[in-house]
């Protein structure tokens, strides 16, 4: 059959390859049993297509690798730090930059500076490490995302939006003095990689400005968010992704960044702020927890790779191919009737375990069980994003029971081909056709913090 439209392809070609290993069903059963049915505890050698995370799993370009050779490994004042600082100013627009080993390093420092015990931090859905650092600093996170975000079947184009009524009610209830900042994720990872609109962010800015409350951006996937704005928001189609990224940042006061995602590196992050007083404090604290303020736990070469990665990450052709691959996988599964979160997000496809496995109650960890079942079928590794990830209430100790009970298949940037995506979709379909046979799990080991990383399970 002749094509009805012209195809497009990735704006790069492959120069180096890494071999992956196919395993047998027996090998996979042994591996997942040893891993306590937790895909975080598998050895990567036992994985065929690794969609555990898009964090630090990106393929760097030859230009980034060339930059690695230009690492200035001086303890203080590395040339690569100044390049990173200049790049952050140019593409994001923040005045001051403090490198950190990864995103949570920046979250730790900023939470310690801005949050006092008893404070309240509103945000457009929680993220695991972000909320934990807010809580360890004595604060309490409050979700102010729109209700649509908690409904995997709702097609709202900006499910990352803040519900302004919820935010205003919170400000009225606690008073602006107990709200150090509003925490804005772009895109929202836990909602399925869903974007916030410029219109909504501008409205959040106007509301918080009236009360003198700051906005802190989680800029981890801000380029993907900007792409969705360009594609979906009225009046934005003619702008470049780079231009939209800069506007998003300009509507916020500070940003914590895990460079391991959109910024196309394997390790790194930073904190960026406009306020000089906060900067002074952060510059001092980073020495305690990460390293001197001109390296923050990173090698010079890593800072160079981040600087170059940021520049590549906001190019329109790059981001179209990146999100395009995610859409390709998601649309395929959707066409086959597999229940996924819609609209399809920026960094991965999220399976709706509630609809996939309606016979397993949430207490028996359906998304965890589904993640293990997919691994057993094909060696494709995903991650649970449901009740296990949500953890326990810090005051009552009860399990949080999120409405979203998901399996995330996160796509590393520039790593896999369209044929890999086909294999993944076919494996999920095979599991879907056998879904009645999947049983729930019992948790047999539970760590105190961020339990999803190291918890162990057994089949019921
Ligand atoms: C990964 C991530 C973080 C934490 O970053 P790390 O580099 O893993 O420490 C924070 N926020 C979001 C939205 C993330 O996806």
Coordinates of C-alpha atoms and ligand atoms in Angstrom, one line a residue:
X1 CA 0.0 0.0 0.0
X2 CA 1.3 3.5 -0.9
X3 CA 1.8 5.8 2.1
X4 CA -0.9 8.5 2.6
X5 CA 1.6 10.9 4.1
X6 CA 5.3 11.5 4.1
X7 CA 7.3 10.0 7.1
X8 CA 9.8 11.9 9.1
X9 CA 12.8 10.4 11.1
X10 CA 15.1 11.2 13.9
X11 CA 17.5 14.1 13.3
X12 CA 20.6 12.0 14.0
X13 CA 22.3 8.7 13.0
X14 CA 23.9 6.1 15.1
X15 CA 27.7 6.1 15.5
X16 CA 28.2 3.7 18.5
X17 CA 26.1 0.7 19.5
X18 CA 25.8 -1.2 22.7
X19 CA 24.7 -4.9 22.6
X20 CA 21.6 -6.0 24.5
X21 CA 20.9 -9.5 25.7
X22 CA 17.9 -11.6 25.1
X23 CA 17.0 -13.9 28.0
X24 CA 14.9 -17.1 28.4
X25 CA 11.6 -17.2 30.4
X26 CA 13.4 -19.4 33.0
X27 CA 16.2 -16.8 33.4
X28 CA 13.7 -14.0 33.8
X29 CA 11.7 -15.9 36.4
X30 CA 14.9 -16.5 38.4
X31 CA 15.9 -12.9 38.0
X32 CA 12.6 -11.3 39.1
X33 CA 12.3 -13.7 42.0
X34 CA 15.8 -12.8 43.2
X35 CA 14.8 -9.1 42.8
X36 CA 11.7 -9.5 45.0
X37 CA 9.4 -8.6 42.1
X38 CA 10.9 -5.1 42.1
X39 CA 12.3 -4.1 38.8
X40 CA 14.7 -1.6 40.6
X41 CA 16.4 -4.6 42.0
X42 CA 17.1 -6.4 38.7
X43 CA 20.5 -6.4 37.2
X44 CA 20.6 -4.4 33.9
X45 CA 22.3 -7.4 32.3
X46 CA 19.0 -9.3 32.7
X47 CA 17.0 -6.7 30.9
X48 CA 16.3 -6.6 27.2
X49 CA 14.7 -3.2 26.6
X50 CA 15.1 -0.9 29.6
X51 CA 12.2 1.5 30.1
X52 CA 12.7 1.7 33.8
X53 CA 13.4 5.4 33.5
X54 CA 14.4 8.2 31.2
X55 CA 16.7 9.5 33.9
X56 CA 20.4 9.4 33.1
X57 CA 19.8 6.8 30.4
X58 CA 20.1 9.2 27.4
X59 CA 22.5 8.8 24.6
X60 CA 24.9 11.7 24.4
X61 CA 25.8 13.3 21.1
X62 CA 29.3 13.3 19.6
X63 CA 29.3 17.0 20.4
X64 CA 28.7 16.3 24.1
X65 CA 31.3 13.5 24.1
X66 CA 33.8 15.9 22.5
X67 CA 33.0 18.3 25.3
X68 CA 33.8 15.6 27.9
X69 CA 37.4 15.7 26.6
X70 CA 37.5 19.4 27.4
X71 CA 36.8 18.8 31.1
X72 CA 38.6 21.3 33.2
X73 CA 39.1 19.3 36.4
X74 CA 40.3 22.2 38.6
X75 CA 38.9 22.0 42.1
X76 CA 37.7 25.7 41.9
X77 CA 36.6 27.9 39.0
X78 CA 36.4 25.2 36.3
X79 CA 35.9 26.7 32.8
X80 CA 33.1 24.2 32.4
X81 CA 31.2 25.7 35.3
X82 CA 31.3 29.1 33.6
X83 CA 30.1 27.6 30.4
X84 CA 27.2 25.9 32.3
X85 CA 26.3 29.1 34.1
X86 CA 26.3 31.0 30.8
X87 CA 24.1 28.3 29.1
X88 CA 21.6 28.3 31.9
X89 CA 21.3 32.1 31.7
X90 CA 21.0 32.0 28.0
X91 CA 18.3 29.2 27.7
X92 CA 16.5 29.4 31.0
X93 CA 17.2 33.0 32.0
X94 CA 18.0 32.6 35.8
X95 CA 20.7 34.8 37.2
X96 CA 22.5 32.4 39.6
X97 CA 23.5 28.8 39.1
X98 CA 24.7 26.2 41.5
X99 CA 25.6 22.7 40.2
X100 CA 24.5 19.6 42.1
X101 CA 25.1 15.9 41.6
X102 CA 21.5 15.5 40.4
X103 CA 18.1 16.9 40.9
X104 CA 17.5 15.8 44.5
X105 CA 20.7 17.6 45.5
X106 CA 19.1 20.9 44.4
X107 CA 15.8 20.0 46.0
X108 CA 17.6 19.3 49.3
X109 CA 19.4 22.6 49.4
X110 CA 16.4 24.7 48.3
X111 CA 14.0 23.0 50.8
X112 CA 16.5 23.6 53.6
X113 CA 16.7 27.3 52.8
X114 CA 13.1 28.1 52.1
X115 CA 11.0 25.7 54.3
X116 CA 10.4 26.2 58.0
X117 CA 8.7 23.5 60.2
X118 CA 4.9 23.9 59.8
X119 CA 5.1 25.3 56.3
X120 CA 2.8 24.3 53.5
X121 CA 4.0 23.7 49.9
X122 CA 1.3 23.6 47.2
X123 CA 2.2 21.9 44.0
X124 CA 0.8 20.4 40.8
X125 CA 1.0 16.8 42.0
X126 CA 3.8 15.5 44.1
X127 CA 7.1 14.0 42.9
X128 CA 8.8 11.4 45.2
X129 CA 12.1 13.0 46.0
X130 CA 10.7 16.6 45.8
X131 CA 8.0 15.9 48.4
X132 CA 10.4 14.0 50.7
X133 CA 12.8 16.9 50.8
X134 CA 10.0 19.3 51.5
X135 CA 8.8 17.0 54.4
X136 CA 12.3 16.4 55.8
X137 CA 12.6 20.2 56.0
X138 CA 9.4 20.3 58.1
X139 CA 6.9 21.2 55.4
X140 CA 3.7 19.5 54.2
X141 CA 2.9 19.1 50.5
X142 CA -0.6 19.9 49.3
X143 CA -1.7 18.8 45.8
X144 CA -3.4 21.7 43.9
X145 CA -3.4 20.1 40.4
X146 CA -6.7 20.1 38.5
X147 CA -9.0 17.1 39.1
X148 CA -8.6 15.9 35.5
X149 CA -5.0 15.0 36.2
X150 CA -6.1 12.2 38.6
X151 CA -8.4 10.7 35.9
X152 CA -6.3 8.6 33.4
X153 CA -9.1 8.6 30.8
X154 CA -9.6 12.4 30.8
X155 CA -8.3 14.0 27.5
X156 CA -7.6 17.5 28.9
X157 CA -4.7 18.8 26.9
X158 CA -3.0 20.4 30.0
X159 CA -3.5 18.0 32.8
X160 CA -0.5 19.6 34.6
X161 CA -2.5 22.7 35.2
X162 CA -2.9 24.2 38.7
X163 CA -6.5 24.5 40.0
X164 CA -6.5 28.2 41.0
X165 CA -9.4 27.8 43.3
X166 CA -7.6 25.0 45.3
X167 CA -4.5 27.2 45.5
X168 CA -6.4 30.3 46.6
X169 CA -8.3 28.3 49.2
X170 CA -5.0 27.0 50.6
X171 CA -3.6 30.6 50.7
X172 CA -6.7 31.7 52.6
X173 CA -6.5 28.8 55.0
X174 CA -2.8 29.0 55.9
X175 CA -1.9 32.6 55.0
X176 CA 0.9 33.5 52.6
X177 CA 3.5 33.6 55.4
X178 CA 3.3 29.8 55.8
X179 CA 3.6 29.2 52.1
X180 CA 7.3 29.6 51.1
X181 CA 6.7 28.8 47.5
X182 CA 4.4 27.0 45.0
X183 CA 6.1 24.0 43.5
X184 CA 5.5 23.7 39.7
X185 CA 6.4 20.6 37.7
X186 CA 6.7 20.9 33.9
X187 CA 5.8 18.3 32.7
X188 CA 4.1 16.5 35.6
X189 CA 5.9 13.1 35.9
X190 CA 3.4 11.4 38.2
X191 CA 0.4 12.4 36.2
X192 CA 1.9 10.7 33.2
X193 CA 4.2 13.4 31.7
X194 CA 1.4 15.9 31.4
X195 CA 2.1 19.6 30.6
X196 CA 1.0 22.8 32.3
X197 CA -0.2 25.6 29.9
X198 CA 1.4 29.0 29.6
X199 CA -2.0 30.5 30.3
X200 CA -2.3 28.6 33.6
X201 CA 1.2 29.4 34.7
X202 CA 0.7 33.1 34.0
X203 CA -2.4 32.9 36.1
X204 CA -0.6 31.2 38.9
X205 CA 2.1 33.9 38.7
X206 CA -0.5 36.6 38.9
X207 CA -2.2 35.0 42.0
X208 CA 1.0 34.3 43.9
X209 CA 2.4 37.7 43.1
X210 CA -0.6 39.3 44.8
X211 CA 0.4 37.4 48.0
X212 CA 4.2 37.7 47.6
X213 CA 4.6 33.9 47.2
X214 CA 7.5 32.5 45.1
X215 CA 7.2 29.9 42.4
X216 CA 9.8 27.2 42.2
X217 CA 9.9 25.3 38.9
X218 CA 10.9 21.6 38.7
X219 CA 12.5 22.1 35.2
X220 CA 13.5 18.5 34.7
X221 CA 11.3 18.1 31.6
X222 CA 10.6 21.7 30.7
X223 CA 11.6 21.2 27.1
X224 CA 9.0 18.5 26.6
X225 CA 6.4 20.8 28.3
X226 CA 7.3 23.6 26.0
X227 CA 6.8 21.3 23.0
X228 CA 3.3 20.4 24.1
X229 CA 2.5 24.2 24.5
X230 CA 3.8 24.8 21.0
X231 CA 1.6 21.9 19.7
X232 CA -1.5 22.4 21.7
X233 CA -1.9 25.9 23.1
X234 CA -3.8 28.5 21.0
X235 CA -1.5 31.2 19.7
X236 CA 1.8 29.3 20.5
X237 CA 2.3 27.3 17.2
X238 CA 4.6 29.8 15.6
X239 CA 7.1 30.0 18.5
X240 CA 10.2 27.9 19.0
X241 CA 10.5 25.5 21.9
X242 CA 13.5 27.5 23.1
X243 CA 11.5 30.6 23.2
X244 CA 8.7 28.9 25.2
X245 CA 11.1 27.3 27.6
X246 CA 12.5 30.8 28.4
X247 CA 9.1 32.2 29.0
X248 CA 8.1 29.3 31.4
X249 CA 11.3 30.0 33.4
X250 CA 10.6 33.7 33.4
X251 CA 7.3 33.1 35.2
X252 CA 9.1 31.5 38.1
X253 CA 11.7 32.6 40.7
X254 CA 13.9 29.5 40.9
X255 CA 14.4 26.1 39.4
X256 CA 15.6 22.7 40.6
X257 CA 16.8 20.6 37.7
X258 CA 17.7 17.0 37.1
X259 CA 19.8 17.3 34.0
X260 CA 19.5 13.5 33.6
X261 CA 16.2 13.9 31.8
X262 CA 15.7 16.6 29.2
X263 CA 19.2 17.9 29.3
X264 CA 20.5 14.7 27.7
X265 CA 23.2 13.6 30.1
X266 CA 23.9 10.6 32.3
X267 CA 24.5 12.5 35.6
X268 CA 24.1 16.1 36.8
X269 CA 21.7 18.7 38.0
X270 CA 21.6 22.3 39.3
X271 CA 19.7 24.8 41.3
X272 CA 19.1 28.2 39.6
X273 CA 17.7 31.2 41.4
X274 CA 17.2 34.9 40.8
X275 CA 17.3 36.1 44.4
X276 CA 20.7 37.0 45.6
X277 CA 20.1 36.3 49.2
X278 CA 18.9 32.8 48.5
X279 CA 21.8 32.3 46.2
X280 CA 24.3 33.3 48.9
X281 CA 22.8 30.8 51.3
X282 CA 22.6 28.0 48.6
X283 CA 26.2 28.7 47.6
X284 CA 27.2 28.2 51.3
X285 CA 25.1 25.0 51.8
X286 CA 26.2 23.3 48.7
X287 CA 29.7 23.1 50.1
X288 CA 28.3 21.1 53.0
X289 CA 26.3 18.6 51.0
X290 CA 27.6 18.4 47.4
X291 CA 30.9 20.2 46.8
X292 CA 32.3 23.7 46.1
X293 CA 29.8 26.0 44.3
X294 CA 31.7 25.8 41.1
X295 CA 31.4 21.9 40.8
X296 CA 28.6 20.8 43.2
X297 CA 29.5 17.1 43.1
X298 CA 30.2 17.0 39.3
X299 CA 33.3 16.5 37.3
X300 CA 34.2 19.4 35.0
X301 CA 33.5 17.2 32.0
X302 CA 30.0 16.4 33.3
X303 CA 29.2 20.1 33.6
X304 CA 30.4 20.5 30.0
X305 CA 28.1 17.7 28.9
X306 CA 25.2 19.3 30.7
X307 CA 25.8 22.7 29.1
X308 CA 25.9 21.2 25.6
X309 CA 22.9 18.9 26.4
X310 CA 20.8 21.9 27.4
X311 CA 21.5 23.6 24.1
X312 CA 20.6 20.4 22.2
X313 CA 17.5 19.8 24.3
X314 CA 15.6 22.9 23.2
X315 CA 16.1 22.4 19.4
X316 CA 12.7 21.9 17.7
X317 CA 13.7 18.9 15.6
X318 CA 15.2 17.1 18.6
X319 CA 12.2 17.5 20.8
X320 CA 9.7 16.6 18.0
X321 CA 11.5 13.3 17.4
X322 CA 11.8 12.6 21.1
X323 CA 8.1 13.1 21.9
X324 CA 7.2 11.6 18.5
X325 CA 8.7 8.3 19.5
X326 CA 6.7 8.2 22.7
X327 CA 3.5 9.0 20.8
X328 CA 4.3 6.3 18.3
X329 CA 4.5 3.7 21.1
X330 CA 1.4 5.1 22.9
X331 CA -0.8 5.3 19.9
X332 CA 0.1 1.7 18.9
X333 CA -1.1 0.4 22.3
X334 CA -4.1 2.6 22.3
X335 CA -5.2 1.4 18.9
X336 CA -5.0 -2.2 20.3
X337 CA -7.3 -1.3 23.1
X338 CA -4.7 -1.4 25.9
X339 CA -5.7 1.0 28.8
X340 CA -3.1 3.8 28.9
X341 CA -3.1 7.3 30.4
X342 CA -4.3 9.9 27.8
X343 CA -3.3 12.2 26.4
X344 CA 0.0 10.3 25.9
X345 CA 2.7 12.1 27.9
X346 CA 6.1 13.5 27.0
X347 CA 8.5 10.9 28.4
X348 CA 6.8 7.6 28.4
X349 CA 3.6 5.6 28.1
X350 CA 1.8 5.0 31.3
X351 CA -0.4 1.8 31.6
X352 CA -3.5 2.1 33.7
X353 CA -3.2 -0.9 36.0
X354 CA -6.7 -0.4 37.5
X355 CA -8.3 -1.0 34.2
X356 CA -5.7 -3.5 33.0
X357 CA -6.1 -5.7 36.2
X358 CA -9.5 -4.9 37.6
X359 CA -9.4 -8.1 39.6
X360 CA -6.5 -7.0 41.8
X361 CA -7.3 -4.6 44.6
X362 CA -4.9 -1.7 45.2
X363 CA -3.7 -3.2 48.5
X364 CA -2.2 -6.0 46.4
X365 CA -0.1 -3.7 44.3
X366 CA -1.5 -4.2 40.8
X367 CA 0.9 -1.9 39.0
X368 CA 3.9 -3.6 40.7
X369 CA 2.5 -6.9 39.7
X370 CA 1.9 -5.8 36.1
X371 CA 5.5 -4.4 35.9
X372 CA 6.8 -7.8 36.9
X373 CA 4.5 -9.6 34.4
X374 CA 5.8 -7.5 31.5
X375 CA 9.3 -8.2 32.5
X376 CA 8.6 -11.9 32.7
X377 CA 7.0 -11.9 29.2
X378 CA 9.8 -10.2 27.3
X379 CA 12.6 -8.7 29.5
X380 CA 11.1 -5.2 29.0
X381 CA 11.6 -3.3 32.2
X382 CA 9.2 -0.6 33.4
X383 CA 8.5 0.9 36.8
X384 CA 5.5 1.1 39.2
X385 CA 4.0 4.5 39.7
X386 CA 1.1 3.8 42.1
X387 CA 0.5 2.9 45.7
X388 CA 4.1 1.7 46.2
X389 CA 5.7 4.9 44.9
X390 CA 3.2 7.0 46.9
X391 CA 4.5 5.7 50.2
X392 CA 3.0 6.5 53.6
X393 CA 1.5 9.6 55.2
X394 CA 4.2 11.3 57.2
X395 CA 1.8 11.9 60.2
X396 CA -0.5 8.9 60.3
X397 CA 1.8 6.2 58.8
X398 CA -1.1 5.1 56.6
X399 CA -0.4 4.2 52.9
X400 CA -1.3 7.0 50.5
X401 CA -3.8 5.5 48.0
X402 CA -3.4 7.5 44.8
X403 CA -6.2 7.3 42.2
X404 CA -3.5 6.7 39.6
X405 CA -2.2 3.2 39.7
X406 CA 0.2 3.1 36.8
X407 CA 3.1 1.3 35.2
X408 CA 5.5 3.7 33.5
X409 CA 7.3 2.7 30.4
X410 CA 9.8 5.6 30.2
X411 CA 11.6 6.1 26.9
X412 CA 15.3 7.0 27.2
X413 CA 16.2 9.8 24.7
X414 CA 17.9 8.9 21.5
X415 CA 18.5 5.3 22.6
X416 CA 16.0 2.9 21.1
X417 CA 14.6 2.5 17.6
X418 CA 11.1 2.2 16.2
X419 CA 11.5 -1.6 16.1
X420 CA 12.2 -1.6 19.8
X421 CA 9.0 0.2 20.3
X422 CA 7.1 -2.4 18.3
X423 CA 8.6 -5.2 20.5
X424 CA 7.5 -3.3 23.6
X425 CA 3.9 -2.8 22.4
X426 CA 3.7 -6.5 21.3
X427 CA 4.8 -7.7 24.7
X428 CA 2.3 -5.5 26.5
X429 CA -0.4 -6.8 24.2
X430 CA 0.6 -10.4 25.0
X431 CA 0.4 -9.7 28.7
X432 CA -3.0 -7.9 28.2
X433 CA -4.4 -11.0 26.5
X434 CA -3.3 -13.1 29.5
X435 CA -4.2 -10.6 32.2
X436 CA -6.6 -12.8 34.0
X437 CA -3.7 -15.0 35.1
X438 CA -1.8 -12.2 36.8
X439 CA -2.0 -12.3 40.7
X440 CA -1.4 -9.5 43.2
X441 CA 1.7 -9.2 45.5
X442 CA 2.4 -9.0 49.2
X443 CA 5.1 -6.6 50.4
X444 CA 7.7 -8.5 52.5
X445 CA 10.3 -5.8 53.0
X446 CA 9.6 -2.1 53.2
X447 CA 12.3 0.6 53.6
X448 CA 11.5 3.8 55.5
X449 CA 12.2 6.3 52.7
X450 CA 11.2 6.2 49.0
X451 CA 10.2 2.6 49.5
X452 CA 9.6 1.8 45.8
X453 CA 13.3 1.8 45.1
X454 CA 14.1 -1.2 47.4
X455 CA 10.9 -2.8 48.6
X456 CA 10.6 -6.6 48.1
X457 CA 7.4 -8.6 47.2
X458 CA 6.1 -12.1 46.8
X459 CA 3.2 -13.3 44.6
X460 CA 0.0 -14.0 46.5
Ligands
LIG1 C1 14.0 12.7 38.4 C2 13.2 13.7 38.9 C3 13.7 14.5 40.0 C4 14.9 14.1 40.8 O1 16.0 14.2 40.1 P1 17.3 13.2 40.3 O2 18.2 13.6 39.3 O3 16.8 11.8 40.1 O4 17.7 13.4 41.7 C5 12.9 15.6 40.4 N1 11.8 15.9 39.8 C6 11.3 15.2 38.7 C7 10.0 15.6 38.0 C8 12.0 14.1 38.2 O5 11.6 13.4 37.2

